[in-house]
Short mmCIF file of C-alpha atoms and ligand atoms in Angstrom, two decimals:
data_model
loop_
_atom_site.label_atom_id
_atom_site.label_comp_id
_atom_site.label_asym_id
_atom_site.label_seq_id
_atom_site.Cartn_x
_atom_site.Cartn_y
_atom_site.Cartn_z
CA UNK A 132 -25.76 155.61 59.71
CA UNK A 133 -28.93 157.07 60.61
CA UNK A 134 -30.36 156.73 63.92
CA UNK A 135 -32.74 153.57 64.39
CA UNK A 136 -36.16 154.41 65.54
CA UNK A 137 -36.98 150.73 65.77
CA UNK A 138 -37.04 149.32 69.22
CA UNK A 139 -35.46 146.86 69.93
CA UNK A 140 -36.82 143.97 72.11
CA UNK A 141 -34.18 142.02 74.16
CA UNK A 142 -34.39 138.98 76.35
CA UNK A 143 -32.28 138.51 78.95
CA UNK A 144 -32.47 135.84 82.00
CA UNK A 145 -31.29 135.55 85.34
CA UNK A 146 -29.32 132.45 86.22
CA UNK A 147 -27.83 131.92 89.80
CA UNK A 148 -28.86 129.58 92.98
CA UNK A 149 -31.82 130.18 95.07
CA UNK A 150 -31.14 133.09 97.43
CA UNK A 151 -28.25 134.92 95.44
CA UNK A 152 -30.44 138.24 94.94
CA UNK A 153 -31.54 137.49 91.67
CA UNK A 154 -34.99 138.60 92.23
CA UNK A 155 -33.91 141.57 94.44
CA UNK A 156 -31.50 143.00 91.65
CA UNK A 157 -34.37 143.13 89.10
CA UNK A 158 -36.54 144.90 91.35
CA UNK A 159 -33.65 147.48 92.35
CA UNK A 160 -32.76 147.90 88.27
CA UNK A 161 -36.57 148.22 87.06
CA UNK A 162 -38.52 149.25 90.73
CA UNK A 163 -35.38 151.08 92.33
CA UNK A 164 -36.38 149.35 95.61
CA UNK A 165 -35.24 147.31 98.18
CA UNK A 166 -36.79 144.60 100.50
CA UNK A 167 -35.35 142.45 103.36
CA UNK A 168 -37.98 139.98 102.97
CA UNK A 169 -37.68 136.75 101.05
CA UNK A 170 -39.50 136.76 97.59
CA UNK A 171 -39.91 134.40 96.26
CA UNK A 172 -40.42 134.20 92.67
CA UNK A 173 -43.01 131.70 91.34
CA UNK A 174 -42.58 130.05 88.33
CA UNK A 175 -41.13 132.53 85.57
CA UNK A 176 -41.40 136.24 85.56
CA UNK A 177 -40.96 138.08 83.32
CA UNK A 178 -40.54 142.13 83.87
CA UNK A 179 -40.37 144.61 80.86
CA UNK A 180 -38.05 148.33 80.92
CA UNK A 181 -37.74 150.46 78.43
CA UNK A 182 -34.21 151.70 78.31
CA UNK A 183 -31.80 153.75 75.80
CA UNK A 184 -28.13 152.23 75.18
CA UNK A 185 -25.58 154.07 72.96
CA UNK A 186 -25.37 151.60 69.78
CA UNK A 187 -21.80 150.02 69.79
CA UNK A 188 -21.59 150.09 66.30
CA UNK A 189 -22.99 153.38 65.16
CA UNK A 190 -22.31 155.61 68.18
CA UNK A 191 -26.21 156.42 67.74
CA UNK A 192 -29.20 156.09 70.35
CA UNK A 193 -30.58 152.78 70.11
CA UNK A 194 -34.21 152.03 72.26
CA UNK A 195 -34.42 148.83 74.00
CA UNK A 196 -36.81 147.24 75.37
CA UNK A 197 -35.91 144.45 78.27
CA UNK A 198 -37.72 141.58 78.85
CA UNK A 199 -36.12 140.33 82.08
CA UNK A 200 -36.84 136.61 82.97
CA UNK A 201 -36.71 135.83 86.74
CA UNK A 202 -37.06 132.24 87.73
CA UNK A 203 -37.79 129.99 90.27
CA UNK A 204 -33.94 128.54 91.16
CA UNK A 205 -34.82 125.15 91.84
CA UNK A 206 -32.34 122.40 90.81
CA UNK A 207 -34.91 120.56 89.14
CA UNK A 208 -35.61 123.29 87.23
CA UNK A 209 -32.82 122.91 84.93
CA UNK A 210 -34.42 119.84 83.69
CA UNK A 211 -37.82 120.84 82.82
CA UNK A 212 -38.26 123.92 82.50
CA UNK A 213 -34.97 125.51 81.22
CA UNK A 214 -35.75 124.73 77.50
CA UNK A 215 -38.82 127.45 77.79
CA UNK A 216 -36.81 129.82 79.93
CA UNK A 217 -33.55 129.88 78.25
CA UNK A 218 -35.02 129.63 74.83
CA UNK A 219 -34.53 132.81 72.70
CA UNK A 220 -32.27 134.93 75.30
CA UNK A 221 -29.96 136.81 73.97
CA UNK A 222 -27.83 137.64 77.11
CA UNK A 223 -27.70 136.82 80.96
CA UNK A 224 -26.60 137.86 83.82
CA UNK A 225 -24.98 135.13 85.81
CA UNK A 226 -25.48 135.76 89.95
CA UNK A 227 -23.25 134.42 92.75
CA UNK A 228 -23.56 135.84 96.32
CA UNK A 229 -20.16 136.66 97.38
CA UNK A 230 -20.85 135.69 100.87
CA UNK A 231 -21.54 132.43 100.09
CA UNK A 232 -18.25 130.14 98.34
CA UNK A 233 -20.35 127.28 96.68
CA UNK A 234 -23.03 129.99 94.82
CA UNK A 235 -20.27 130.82 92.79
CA UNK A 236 -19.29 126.97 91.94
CA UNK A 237 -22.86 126.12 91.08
CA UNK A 238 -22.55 128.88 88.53
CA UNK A 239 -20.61 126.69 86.33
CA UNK A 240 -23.72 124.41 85.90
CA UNK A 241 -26.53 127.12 85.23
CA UNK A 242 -24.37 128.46 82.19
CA UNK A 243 -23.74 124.75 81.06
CA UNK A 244 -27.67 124.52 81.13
CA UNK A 245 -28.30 127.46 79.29
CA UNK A 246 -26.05 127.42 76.86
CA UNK A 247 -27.14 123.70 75.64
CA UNK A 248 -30.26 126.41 74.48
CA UNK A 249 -28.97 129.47 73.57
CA UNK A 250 -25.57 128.59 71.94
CA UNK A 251 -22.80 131.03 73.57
CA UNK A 252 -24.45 134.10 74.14
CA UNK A 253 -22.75 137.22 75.99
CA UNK A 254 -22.88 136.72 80.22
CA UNK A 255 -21.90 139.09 82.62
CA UNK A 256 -20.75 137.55 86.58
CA UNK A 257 -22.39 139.34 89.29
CA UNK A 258 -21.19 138.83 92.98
CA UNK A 259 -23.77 140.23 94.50
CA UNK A 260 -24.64 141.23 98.38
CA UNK A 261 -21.23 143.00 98.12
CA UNK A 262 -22.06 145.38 100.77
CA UNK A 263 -22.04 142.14 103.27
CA UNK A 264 -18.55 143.13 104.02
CA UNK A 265 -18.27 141.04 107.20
CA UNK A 266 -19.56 138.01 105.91
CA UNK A 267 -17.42 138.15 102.05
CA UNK A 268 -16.07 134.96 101.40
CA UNK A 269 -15.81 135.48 97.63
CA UNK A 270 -13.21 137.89 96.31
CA UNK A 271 -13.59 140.01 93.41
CA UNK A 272 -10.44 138.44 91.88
CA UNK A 273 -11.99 134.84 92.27
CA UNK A 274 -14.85 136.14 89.90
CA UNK A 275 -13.26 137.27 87.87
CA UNK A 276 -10.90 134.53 86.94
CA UNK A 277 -13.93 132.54 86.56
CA UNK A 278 -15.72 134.97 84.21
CA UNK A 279 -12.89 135.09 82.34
CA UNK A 280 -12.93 131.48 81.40
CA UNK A 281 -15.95 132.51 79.57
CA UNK A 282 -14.63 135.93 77.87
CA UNK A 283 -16.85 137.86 80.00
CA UNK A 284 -16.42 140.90 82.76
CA UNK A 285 -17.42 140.74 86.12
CA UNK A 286 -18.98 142.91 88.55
CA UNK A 287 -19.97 143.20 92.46
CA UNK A 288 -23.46 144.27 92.80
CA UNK A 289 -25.46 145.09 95.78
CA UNK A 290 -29.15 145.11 95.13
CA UNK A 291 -29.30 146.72 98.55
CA UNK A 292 -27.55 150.14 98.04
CA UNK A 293 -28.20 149.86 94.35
CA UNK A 294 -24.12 149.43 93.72
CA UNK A 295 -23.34 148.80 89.98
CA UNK A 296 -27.13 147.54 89.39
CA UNK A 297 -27.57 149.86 86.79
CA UNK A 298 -23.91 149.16 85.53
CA UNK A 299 -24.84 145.28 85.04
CA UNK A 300 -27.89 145.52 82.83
CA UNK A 301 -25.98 148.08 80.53
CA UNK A 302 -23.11 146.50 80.31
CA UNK A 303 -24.90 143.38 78.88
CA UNK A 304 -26.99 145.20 76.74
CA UNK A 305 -24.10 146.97 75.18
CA UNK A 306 -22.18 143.37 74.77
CA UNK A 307 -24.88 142.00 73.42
CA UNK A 308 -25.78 144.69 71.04
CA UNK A 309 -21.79 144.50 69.86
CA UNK A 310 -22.27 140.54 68.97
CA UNK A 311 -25.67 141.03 67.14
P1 LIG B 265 -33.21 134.97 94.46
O1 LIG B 265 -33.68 133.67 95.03
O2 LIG B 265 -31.92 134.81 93.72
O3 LIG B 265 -34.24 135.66 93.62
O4 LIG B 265 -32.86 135.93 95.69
P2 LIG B 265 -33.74 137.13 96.33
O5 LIG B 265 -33.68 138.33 95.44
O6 LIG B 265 -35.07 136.65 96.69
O7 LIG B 265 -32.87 137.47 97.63
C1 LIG B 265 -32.64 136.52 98.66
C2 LIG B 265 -32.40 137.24 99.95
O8 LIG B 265 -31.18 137.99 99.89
C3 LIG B 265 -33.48 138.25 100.33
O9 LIG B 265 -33.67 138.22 101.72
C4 LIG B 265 -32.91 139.58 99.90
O10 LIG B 265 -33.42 140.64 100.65
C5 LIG B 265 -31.42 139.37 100.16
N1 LIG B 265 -30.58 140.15 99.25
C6 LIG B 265 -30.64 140.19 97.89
N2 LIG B 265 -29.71 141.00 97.40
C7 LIG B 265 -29.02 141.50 98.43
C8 LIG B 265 -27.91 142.41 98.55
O11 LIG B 265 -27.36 142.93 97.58
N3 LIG B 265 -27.46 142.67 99.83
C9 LIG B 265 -28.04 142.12 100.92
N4 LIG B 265 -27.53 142.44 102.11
N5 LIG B 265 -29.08 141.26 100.86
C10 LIG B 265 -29.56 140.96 99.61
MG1 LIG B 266 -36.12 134.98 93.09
#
């Protein structure tokens, strides 16, 4: 197959309890910075990179261009505003922060939410703020049992050093690009 020239325009959300890194993670992936400060994210966001996957399929280049929904993690939110957010993603990243036992519970309810919208779409589990090494209370294995339940890998992340940042948006974008 010949290589496509056409980009590609992918959205992808964010979904994950208020203080996980969420925000932080898509400013390390698109910025490649860090900040110790809280913040916060009002209303929706919604940050754009350009980026170049290997096709799944074909083997061939394939241009892609992100659109990255951040959001507000309220638990009202799921109510009224998940419709708009959710509606038309193709792929999310699902956030826990592994110092912090109940993030990862909650998780179970932000991918009930969004898939009432987007149908079952490809997810990959983040336990992020892995470099907290004093303070983990989630194990990788604990993760991962629970991102199997939904066919999908899992991955520690630390939007402070930059660990496996880069690893988590390709790895969705290849998933999802193998399900289109
Ligand atoms: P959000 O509410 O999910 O968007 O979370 P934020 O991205 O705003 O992060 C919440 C807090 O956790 C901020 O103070 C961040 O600096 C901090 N944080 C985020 N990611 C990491 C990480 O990987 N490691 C550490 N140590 N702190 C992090
Ligand atoms: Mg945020």
């Amino acid at each position: 197959m010949a290589p496509s020239d056409e980009t590609r325009k992918i959205k992808v959300c964010l979904v994950g309890d208020v203080g996980v890194g969420k925000t932080s993670l898509i400013r390390r992936y698109v910025l490649d910075v860090f900040d110790d400060k809280y913040i916060a994210t009002i209303g929706t966001k919604v940050t754009k990179k350009e980026i170049e996957v290997k096709d799944p399929k074909t083997g061939a280049p394939q241009k892609v261009v992100l659109l990255v929904w951040d959001i507000m993690g309220q638990p009202s939110f799921r109510e009224v505003l998940r419709e708009a957010y959710f509606y038309g993603a193709e792929g999310a990243l699902a956030v826990c922060d592994v110092t912090s036992k109940e993030s990862l519970g909650e998780l179970r309810y932000w991918v009930k939410a969004m898939t009432a919208t987007t149908g079952k779409i490809p997810i990959v589990f983040l336990g992020n703020k892995c470099d907290l090494r004093e303070e983990t209370r989630v194990q990788y294995q604990d993760i991962e049992v629970f991102a199997k339940k939904h066919d999908s890998p899992a991955l520690l992340t630390s939007a402070k050093t930059g660990y496996n940042v880069e690893q988590a948006f390709t790895t969705l974008v290849e998933k999802l690009l193998q399900n289109r």
